[in-house]
Short mmCIF file of C-alpha atoms in Angstrom, two decimals:
data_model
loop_
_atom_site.label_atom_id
_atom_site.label_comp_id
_atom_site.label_asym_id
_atom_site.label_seq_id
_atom_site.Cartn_x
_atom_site.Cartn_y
_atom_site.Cartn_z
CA UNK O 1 -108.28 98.84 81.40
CA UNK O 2 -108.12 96.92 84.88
CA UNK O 3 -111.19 96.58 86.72
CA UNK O 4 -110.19 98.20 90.02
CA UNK O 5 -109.66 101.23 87.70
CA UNK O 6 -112.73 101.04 86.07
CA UNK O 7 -114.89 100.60 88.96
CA UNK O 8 -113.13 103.66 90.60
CA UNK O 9 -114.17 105.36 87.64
CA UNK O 10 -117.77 104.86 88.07
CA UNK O 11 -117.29 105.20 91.71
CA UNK O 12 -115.97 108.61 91.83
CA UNK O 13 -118.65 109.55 88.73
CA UNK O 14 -121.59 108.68 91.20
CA UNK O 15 -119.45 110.74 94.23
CA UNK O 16 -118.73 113.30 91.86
CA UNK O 17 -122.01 114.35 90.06
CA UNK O 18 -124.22 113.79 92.82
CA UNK O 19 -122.59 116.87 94.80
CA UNK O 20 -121.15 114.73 97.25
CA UNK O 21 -117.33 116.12 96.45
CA UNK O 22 -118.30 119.68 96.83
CA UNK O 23 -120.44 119.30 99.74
CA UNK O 24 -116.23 117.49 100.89
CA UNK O 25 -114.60 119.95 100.13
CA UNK O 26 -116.70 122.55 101.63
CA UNK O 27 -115.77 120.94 104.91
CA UNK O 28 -112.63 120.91 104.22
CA UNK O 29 -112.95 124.87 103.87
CA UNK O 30 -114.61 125.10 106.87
CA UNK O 31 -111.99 122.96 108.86
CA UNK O 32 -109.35 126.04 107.50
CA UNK O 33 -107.58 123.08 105.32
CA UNK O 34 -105.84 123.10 102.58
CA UNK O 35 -104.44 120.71 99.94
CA UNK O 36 -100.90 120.48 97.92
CA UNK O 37 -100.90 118.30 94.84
CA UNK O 38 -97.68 116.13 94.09
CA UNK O 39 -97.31 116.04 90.31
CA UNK O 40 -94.02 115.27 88.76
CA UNK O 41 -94.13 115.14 84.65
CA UNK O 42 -96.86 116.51 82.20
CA UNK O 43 -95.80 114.49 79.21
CA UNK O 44 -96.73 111.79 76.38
CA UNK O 45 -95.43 108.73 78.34
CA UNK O 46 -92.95 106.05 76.69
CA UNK O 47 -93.03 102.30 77.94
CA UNK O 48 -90.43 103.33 80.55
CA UNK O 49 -91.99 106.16 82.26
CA UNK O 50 -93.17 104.57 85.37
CA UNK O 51 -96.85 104.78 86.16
CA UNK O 52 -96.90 106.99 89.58
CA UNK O 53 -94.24 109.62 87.67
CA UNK O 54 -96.85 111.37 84.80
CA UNK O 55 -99.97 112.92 83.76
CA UNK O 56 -100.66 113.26 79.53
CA UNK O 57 -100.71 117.29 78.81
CA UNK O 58 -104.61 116.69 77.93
CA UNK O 59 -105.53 115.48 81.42
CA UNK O 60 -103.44 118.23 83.33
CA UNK O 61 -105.07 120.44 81.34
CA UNK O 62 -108.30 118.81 82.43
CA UNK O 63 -107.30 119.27 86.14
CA UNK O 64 -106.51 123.24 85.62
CA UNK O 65 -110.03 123.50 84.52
CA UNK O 66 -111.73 122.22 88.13
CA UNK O 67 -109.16 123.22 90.00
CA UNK O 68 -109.97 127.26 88.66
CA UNK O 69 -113.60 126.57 88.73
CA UNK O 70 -113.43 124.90 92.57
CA UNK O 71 -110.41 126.13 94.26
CA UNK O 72 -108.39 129.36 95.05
CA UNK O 73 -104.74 128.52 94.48
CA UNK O 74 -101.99 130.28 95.96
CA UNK O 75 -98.78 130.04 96.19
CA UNK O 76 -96.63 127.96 98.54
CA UNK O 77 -95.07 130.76 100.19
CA UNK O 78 -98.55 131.93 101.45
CA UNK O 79 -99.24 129.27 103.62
CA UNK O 80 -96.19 130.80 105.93
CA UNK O 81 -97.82 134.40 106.44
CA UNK O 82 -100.25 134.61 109.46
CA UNK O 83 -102.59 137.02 107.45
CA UNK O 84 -103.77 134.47 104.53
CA UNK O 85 -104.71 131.97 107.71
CA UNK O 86 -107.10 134.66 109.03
CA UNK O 87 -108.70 135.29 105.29
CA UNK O 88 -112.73 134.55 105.07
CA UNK O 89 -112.74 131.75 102.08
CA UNK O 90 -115.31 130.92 99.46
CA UNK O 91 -113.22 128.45 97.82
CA UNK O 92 -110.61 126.06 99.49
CA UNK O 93 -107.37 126.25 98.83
CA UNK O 94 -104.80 124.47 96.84
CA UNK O 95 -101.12 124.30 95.74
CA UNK O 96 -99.63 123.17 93.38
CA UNK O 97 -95.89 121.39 93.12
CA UNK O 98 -93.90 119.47 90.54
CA UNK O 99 -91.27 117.50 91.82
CA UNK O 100 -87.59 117.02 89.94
CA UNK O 101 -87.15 119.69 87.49
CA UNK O 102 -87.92 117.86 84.08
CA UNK O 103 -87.66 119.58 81.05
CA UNK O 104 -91.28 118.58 80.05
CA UNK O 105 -91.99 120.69 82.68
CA UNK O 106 -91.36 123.76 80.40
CA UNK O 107 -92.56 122.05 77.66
CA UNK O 108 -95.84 121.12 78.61
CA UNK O 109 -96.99 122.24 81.72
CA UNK O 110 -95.66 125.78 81.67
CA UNK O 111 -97.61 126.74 78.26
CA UNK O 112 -100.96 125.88 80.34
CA UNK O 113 -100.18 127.25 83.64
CA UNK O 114 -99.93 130.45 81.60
CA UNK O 115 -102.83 129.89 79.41
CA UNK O 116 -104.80 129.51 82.68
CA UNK O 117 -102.81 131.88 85.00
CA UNK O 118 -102.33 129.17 88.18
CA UNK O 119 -99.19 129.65 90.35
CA UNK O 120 -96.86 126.39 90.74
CA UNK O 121 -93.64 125.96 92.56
CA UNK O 122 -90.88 123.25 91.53
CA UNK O 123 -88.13 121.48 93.13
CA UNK O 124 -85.23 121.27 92.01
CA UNK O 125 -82.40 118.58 91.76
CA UNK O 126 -79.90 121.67 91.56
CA UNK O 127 -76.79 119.24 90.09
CA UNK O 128 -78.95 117.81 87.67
CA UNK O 129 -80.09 121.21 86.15
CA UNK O 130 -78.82 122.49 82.99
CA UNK O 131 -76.79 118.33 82.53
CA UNK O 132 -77.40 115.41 80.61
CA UNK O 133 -77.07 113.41 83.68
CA UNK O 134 -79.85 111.08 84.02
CA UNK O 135 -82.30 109.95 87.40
CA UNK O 136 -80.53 106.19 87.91
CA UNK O 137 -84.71 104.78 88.16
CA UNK O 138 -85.04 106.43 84.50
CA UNK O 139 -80.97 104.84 83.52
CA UNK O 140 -82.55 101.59 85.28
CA UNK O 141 -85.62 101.41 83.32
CA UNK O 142 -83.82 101.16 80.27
CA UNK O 143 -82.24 98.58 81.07
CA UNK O 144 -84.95 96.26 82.22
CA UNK O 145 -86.75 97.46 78.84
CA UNK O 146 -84.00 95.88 76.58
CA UNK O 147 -82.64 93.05 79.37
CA UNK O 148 -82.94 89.83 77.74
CA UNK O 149 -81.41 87.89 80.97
CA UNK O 150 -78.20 87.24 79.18
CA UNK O 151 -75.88 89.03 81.20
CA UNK O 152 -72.88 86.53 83.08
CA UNK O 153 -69.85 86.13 85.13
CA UNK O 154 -71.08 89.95 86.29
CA UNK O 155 -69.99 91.14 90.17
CA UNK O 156 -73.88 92.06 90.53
CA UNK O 157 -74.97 88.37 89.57
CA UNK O 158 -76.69 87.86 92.54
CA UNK O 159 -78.57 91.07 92.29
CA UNK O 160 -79.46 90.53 88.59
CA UNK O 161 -80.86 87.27 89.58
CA UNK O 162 -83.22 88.60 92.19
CA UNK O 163 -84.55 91.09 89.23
CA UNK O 164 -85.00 88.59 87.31
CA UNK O 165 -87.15 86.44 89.78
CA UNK O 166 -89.89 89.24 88.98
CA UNK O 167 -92.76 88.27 87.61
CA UNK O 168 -96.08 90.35 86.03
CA UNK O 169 -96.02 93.40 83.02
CA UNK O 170 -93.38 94.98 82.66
CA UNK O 171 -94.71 98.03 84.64
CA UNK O 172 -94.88 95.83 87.79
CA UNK O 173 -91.66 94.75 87.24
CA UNK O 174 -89.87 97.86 86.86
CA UNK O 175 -91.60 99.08 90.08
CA UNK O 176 -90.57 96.48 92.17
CA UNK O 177 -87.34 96.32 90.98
CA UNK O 178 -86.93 100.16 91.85
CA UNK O 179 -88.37 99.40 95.21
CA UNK O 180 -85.34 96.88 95.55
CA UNK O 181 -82.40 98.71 94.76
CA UNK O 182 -83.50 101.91 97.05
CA UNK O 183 -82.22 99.46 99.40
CA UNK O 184 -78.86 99.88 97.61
CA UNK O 185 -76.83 103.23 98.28
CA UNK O 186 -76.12 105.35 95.18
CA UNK O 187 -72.72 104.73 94.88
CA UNK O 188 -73.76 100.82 94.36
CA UNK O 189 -76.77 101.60 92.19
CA UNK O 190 -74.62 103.57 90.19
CA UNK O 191 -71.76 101.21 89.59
CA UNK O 192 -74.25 98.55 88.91
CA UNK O 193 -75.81 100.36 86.19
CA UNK O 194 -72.41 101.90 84.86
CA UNK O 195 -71.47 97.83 84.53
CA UNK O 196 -74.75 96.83 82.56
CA UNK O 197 -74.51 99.92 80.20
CA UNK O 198 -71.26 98.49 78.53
CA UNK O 199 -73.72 95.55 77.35
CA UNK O 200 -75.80 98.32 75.22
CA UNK O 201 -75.54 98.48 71.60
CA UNK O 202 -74.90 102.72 71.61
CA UNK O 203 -78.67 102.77 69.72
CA UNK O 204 -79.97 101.68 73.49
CA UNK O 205 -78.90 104.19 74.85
CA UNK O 206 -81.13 107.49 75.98
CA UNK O 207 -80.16 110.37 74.33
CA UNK O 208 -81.33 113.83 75.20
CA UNK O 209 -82.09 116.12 78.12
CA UNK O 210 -83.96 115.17 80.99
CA UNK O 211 -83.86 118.45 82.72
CA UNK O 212 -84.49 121.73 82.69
CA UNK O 213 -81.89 124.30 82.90
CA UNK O 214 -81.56 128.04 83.58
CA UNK O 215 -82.37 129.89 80.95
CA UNK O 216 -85.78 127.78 81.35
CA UNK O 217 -86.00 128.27 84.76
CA UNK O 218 -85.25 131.81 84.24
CA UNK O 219 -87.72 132.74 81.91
CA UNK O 220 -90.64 130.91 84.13
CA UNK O 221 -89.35 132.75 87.45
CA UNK O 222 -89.71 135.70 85.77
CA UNK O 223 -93.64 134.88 84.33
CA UNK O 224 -94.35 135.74 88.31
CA UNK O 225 -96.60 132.18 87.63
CA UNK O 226 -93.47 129.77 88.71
CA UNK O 227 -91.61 129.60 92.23
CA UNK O 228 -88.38 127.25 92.74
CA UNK O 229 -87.20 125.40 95.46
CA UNK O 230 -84.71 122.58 96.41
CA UNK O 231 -84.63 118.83 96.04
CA UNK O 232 -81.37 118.45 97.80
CA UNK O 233 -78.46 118.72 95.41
CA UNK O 234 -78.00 114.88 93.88
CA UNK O 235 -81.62 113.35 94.56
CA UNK O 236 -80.04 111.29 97.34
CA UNK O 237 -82.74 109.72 99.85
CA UNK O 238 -81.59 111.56 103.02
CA UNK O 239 -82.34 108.14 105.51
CA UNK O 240 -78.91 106.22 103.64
CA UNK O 241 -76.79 109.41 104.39
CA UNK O 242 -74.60 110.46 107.33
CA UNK O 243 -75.16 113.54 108.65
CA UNK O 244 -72.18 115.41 107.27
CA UNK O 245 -73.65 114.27 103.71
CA UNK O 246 -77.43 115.35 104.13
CA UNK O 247 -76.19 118.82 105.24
CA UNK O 248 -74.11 119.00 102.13
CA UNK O 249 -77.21 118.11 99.68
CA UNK O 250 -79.10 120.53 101.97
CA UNK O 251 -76.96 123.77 102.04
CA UNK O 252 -75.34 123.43 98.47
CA UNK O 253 -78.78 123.09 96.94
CA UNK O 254 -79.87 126.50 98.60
CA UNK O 255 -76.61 128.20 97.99
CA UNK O 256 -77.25 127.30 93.78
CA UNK O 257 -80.52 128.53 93.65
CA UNK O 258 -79.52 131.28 95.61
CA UNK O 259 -76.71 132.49 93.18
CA UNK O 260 -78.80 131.61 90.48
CA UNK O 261 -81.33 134.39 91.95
CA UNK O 262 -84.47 132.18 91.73
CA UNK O 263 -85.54 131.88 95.18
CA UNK O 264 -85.63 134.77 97.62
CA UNK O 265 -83.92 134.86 101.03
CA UNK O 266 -87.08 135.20 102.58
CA UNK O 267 -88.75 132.14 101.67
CA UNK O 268 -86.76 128.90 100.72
CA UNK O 269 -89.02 125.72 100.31
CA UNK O 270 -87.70 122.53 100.19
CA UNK O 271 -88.57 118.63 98.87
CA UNK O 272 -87.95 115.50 100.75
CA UNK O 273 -86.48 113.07 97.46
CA UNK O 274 -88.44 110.25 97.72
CA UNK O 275 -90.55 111.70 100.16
CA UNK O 276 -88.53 110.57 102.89
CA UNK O 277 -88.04 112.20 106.25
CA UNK O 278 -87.80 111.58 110.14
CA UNK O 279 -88.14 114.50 112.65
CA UNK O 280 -84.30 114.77 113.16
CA UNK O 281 -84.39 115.53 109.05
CA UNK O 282 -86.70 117.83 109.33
CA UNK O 283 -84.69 119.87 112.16
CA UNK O 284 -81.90 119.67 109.94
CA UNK O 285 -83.76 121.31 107.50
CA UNK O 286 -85.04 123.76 109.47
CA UNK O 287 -81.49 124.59 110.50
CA UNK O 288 -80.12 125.08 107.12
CA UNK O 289 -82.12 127.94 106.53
CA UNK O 290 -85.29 126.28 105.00
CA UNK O 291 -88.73 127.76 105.48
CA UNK O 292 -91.32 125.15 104.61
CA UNK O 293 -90.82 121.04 103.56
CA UNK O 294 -93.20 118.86 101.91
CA UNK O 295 -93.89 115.40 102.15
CA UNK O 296 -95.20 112.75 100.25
CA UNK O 297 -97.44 111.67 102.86
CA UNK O 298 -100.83 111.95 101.77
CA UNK O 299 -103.71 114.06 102.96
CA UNK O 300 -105.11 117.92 103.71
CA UNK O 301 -102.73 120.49 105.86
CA UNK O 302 -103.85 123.00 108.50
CA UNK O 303 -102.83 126.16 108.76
CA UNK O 304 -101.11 124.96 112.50
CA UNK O 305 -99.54 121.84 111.08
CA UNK O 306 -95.85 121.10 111.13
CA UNK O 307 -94.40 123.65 108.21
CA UNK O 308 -91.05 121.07 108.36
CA UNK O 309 -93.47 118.07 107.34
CA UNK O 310 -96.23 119.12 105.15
CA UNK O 311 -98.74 116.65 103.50
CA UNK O 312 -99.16 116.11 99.81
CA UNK O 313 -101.84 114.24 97.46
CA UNK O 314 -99.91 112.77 94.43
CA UNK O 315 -100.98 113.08 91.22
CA UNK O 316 -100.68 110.87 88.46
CA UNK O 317 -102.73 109.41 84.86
CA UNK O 318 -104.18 106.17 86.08
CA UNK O 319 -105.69 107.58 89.03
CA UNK O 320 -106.64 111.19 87.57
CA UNK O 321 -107.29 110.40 83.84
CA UNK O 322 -111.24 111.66 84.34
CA UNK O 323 -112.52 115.19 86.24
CA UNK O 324 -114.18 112.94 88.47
CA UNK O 325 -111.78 110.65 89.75
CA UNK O 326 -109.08 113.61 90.14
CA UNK O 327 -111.97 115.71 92.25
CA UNK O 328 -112.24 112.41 94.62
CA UNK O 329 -108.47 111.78 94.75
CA UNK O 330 -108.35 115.56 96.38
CA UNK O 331 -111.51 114.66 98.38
CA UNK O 332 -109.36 111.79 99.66
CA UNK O 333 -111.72 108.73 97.99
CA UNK O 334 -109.28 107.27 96.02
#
């Protein structure tokens, strides 16, 4: 275990059992905040499963046990109607969203939001739904797993080379090589990867489905437990777009989850990919018939802040693994 996570661990057991979190989030109650939590997969993690992306089915399950004792969740589409602002609380509130659509998501975490009766809402990637397509990070990962530096005479030389400059565990690696090709458009990511692939044995390469589809997605819209929104259509970060592309991700994403009846006209949420947004994004949003975006930016909401730009607290196993340090990353400690 590294030490900074250890010594979080005792830190947020002294914060934690000596009151000092509920006595937080009291305030925060007071103040008429409320919290969203960013989690993306509930799943046994593999060597490529970067860090930030999961929580183990034991630990979520963990989380679902404060979060009913502590909180009052709701969902999303609450926070919109004038009425729930004006409620007298005894509890704060919280929200909870899963980012992506992955198939674990039905797996693992929908078996346990029923057991315990918590509402959630999901974003979709709508053209990655019921596919074996693949995330290019997760396509990417797999390669860095099984890259041996022995690839030449390649068109991406020079950007293999700078990947292979990184140094530390493989996890650190994998993360800042992600971090470097987001500087990359897709269409270059993509051809990049397509290139390396043809160096795989076939027994390298992922088999399986990443993603939900709608028979799944079906069958948890109609539990009355799980809402759906949109992700854009293809995952794209929105700032390495024209405008002519964003408002294609943006209005063919609503129009599939509107034919495929699992969102109502009413109340369409949506999910920054990446987390990235400027104000002119969020207009555009807005525009495109939206009702409510998050963020990834961390930290409580209001019921007067910016519906277009909402915060979030991510979620994830390193930083959540015990009830204590989860109840001080929502108290904002960690």
């Amino acid at each position: 275990m590294k030490l900074s996570i250890l010594l979080k661990e005792v830190f947020s057991s002294i914060l934690f059992y000596s009151g000092f979190i509920r006595r937080r989030l009291v305030h925060y109650m007071t103040e008429d905040k409320y919290c969203i939590l960013m989690y993306h997969r509930v799943l046994i993690p593999t060597e490529t499963i970067q860090a930030g992306m999961y929580v183990k089915p034991e630990t979520f399950e963990r989380h679902l046990f404060l979060l009913k004792k502590y909180f009052e969740l709701i969902p999303l589409r609450e926070i919109t109607t004038e009425a729930h602002a004006s409620i007298k609380r005894t509890k704060p509130i919280c929200i909870l969203t899963f980012d992506d659509g992955w198939k674990d998501f039905y797996d693992f975490a929908f078996p346990l939001i029923k057991k315990y009766q918590v509402p959630a809402t999901v974003f979709l990637p709508t053209e990655f739904i019921g596919t074996d397509k693949r995330f290019w990070t997760d396509r990417f990962a797999n390669f860095l797993l099984h890259h041996k530096g022995t690839i030449n005479n390649s068109e991406f030389s020079d950007l293999i080379h700078k990947i292979d400059k990184l140094q530390g565990r493989f996890e650190d690696r994998l993360e800042k090589s992600i971090e470097l090709l987001k500087t990359y458009s897709l269409g270059i990511i993509e051809a990049f990867l397509d290139e390396l692939e043809k160096t795989y044995p076939e027994s390298m390469l992922s088999k399986g489905r990443d993603f939900l589809n709608w028979s799944e997605i079906h069958e948890m819209f109609n539990s009355g437990l799980i809402s759906f929104g949109s992700h854009t259509a293809n995952h794209q970060i929105l700032t390495i777009l024209d405008k002519p592309e964003i408002e294609k991700e943006l209005y063919a994403s609503k129009e599939k989850l509107l034919d495929q009846g699992v969102v109502e006209p009413s109340f369409i949420p949506f999910c920054y990919p990446n987390g990235t947004y400027t104000q002119e994004f969020a207009g555009m949003v807005c525009s495109a018939g939206y009702h409510v975006a998050v963020t990834t930016k961390k930290g409580w909401n209001q019921f007067d802040t910016d519906m277009f730009t909402l915060n979030r607290i991510s979620i994830h196993q390193d930083m959540t693994s015990t009830v204590p340090l989860f109840a001080c990353r929502i108290a904002g400690f960690i």
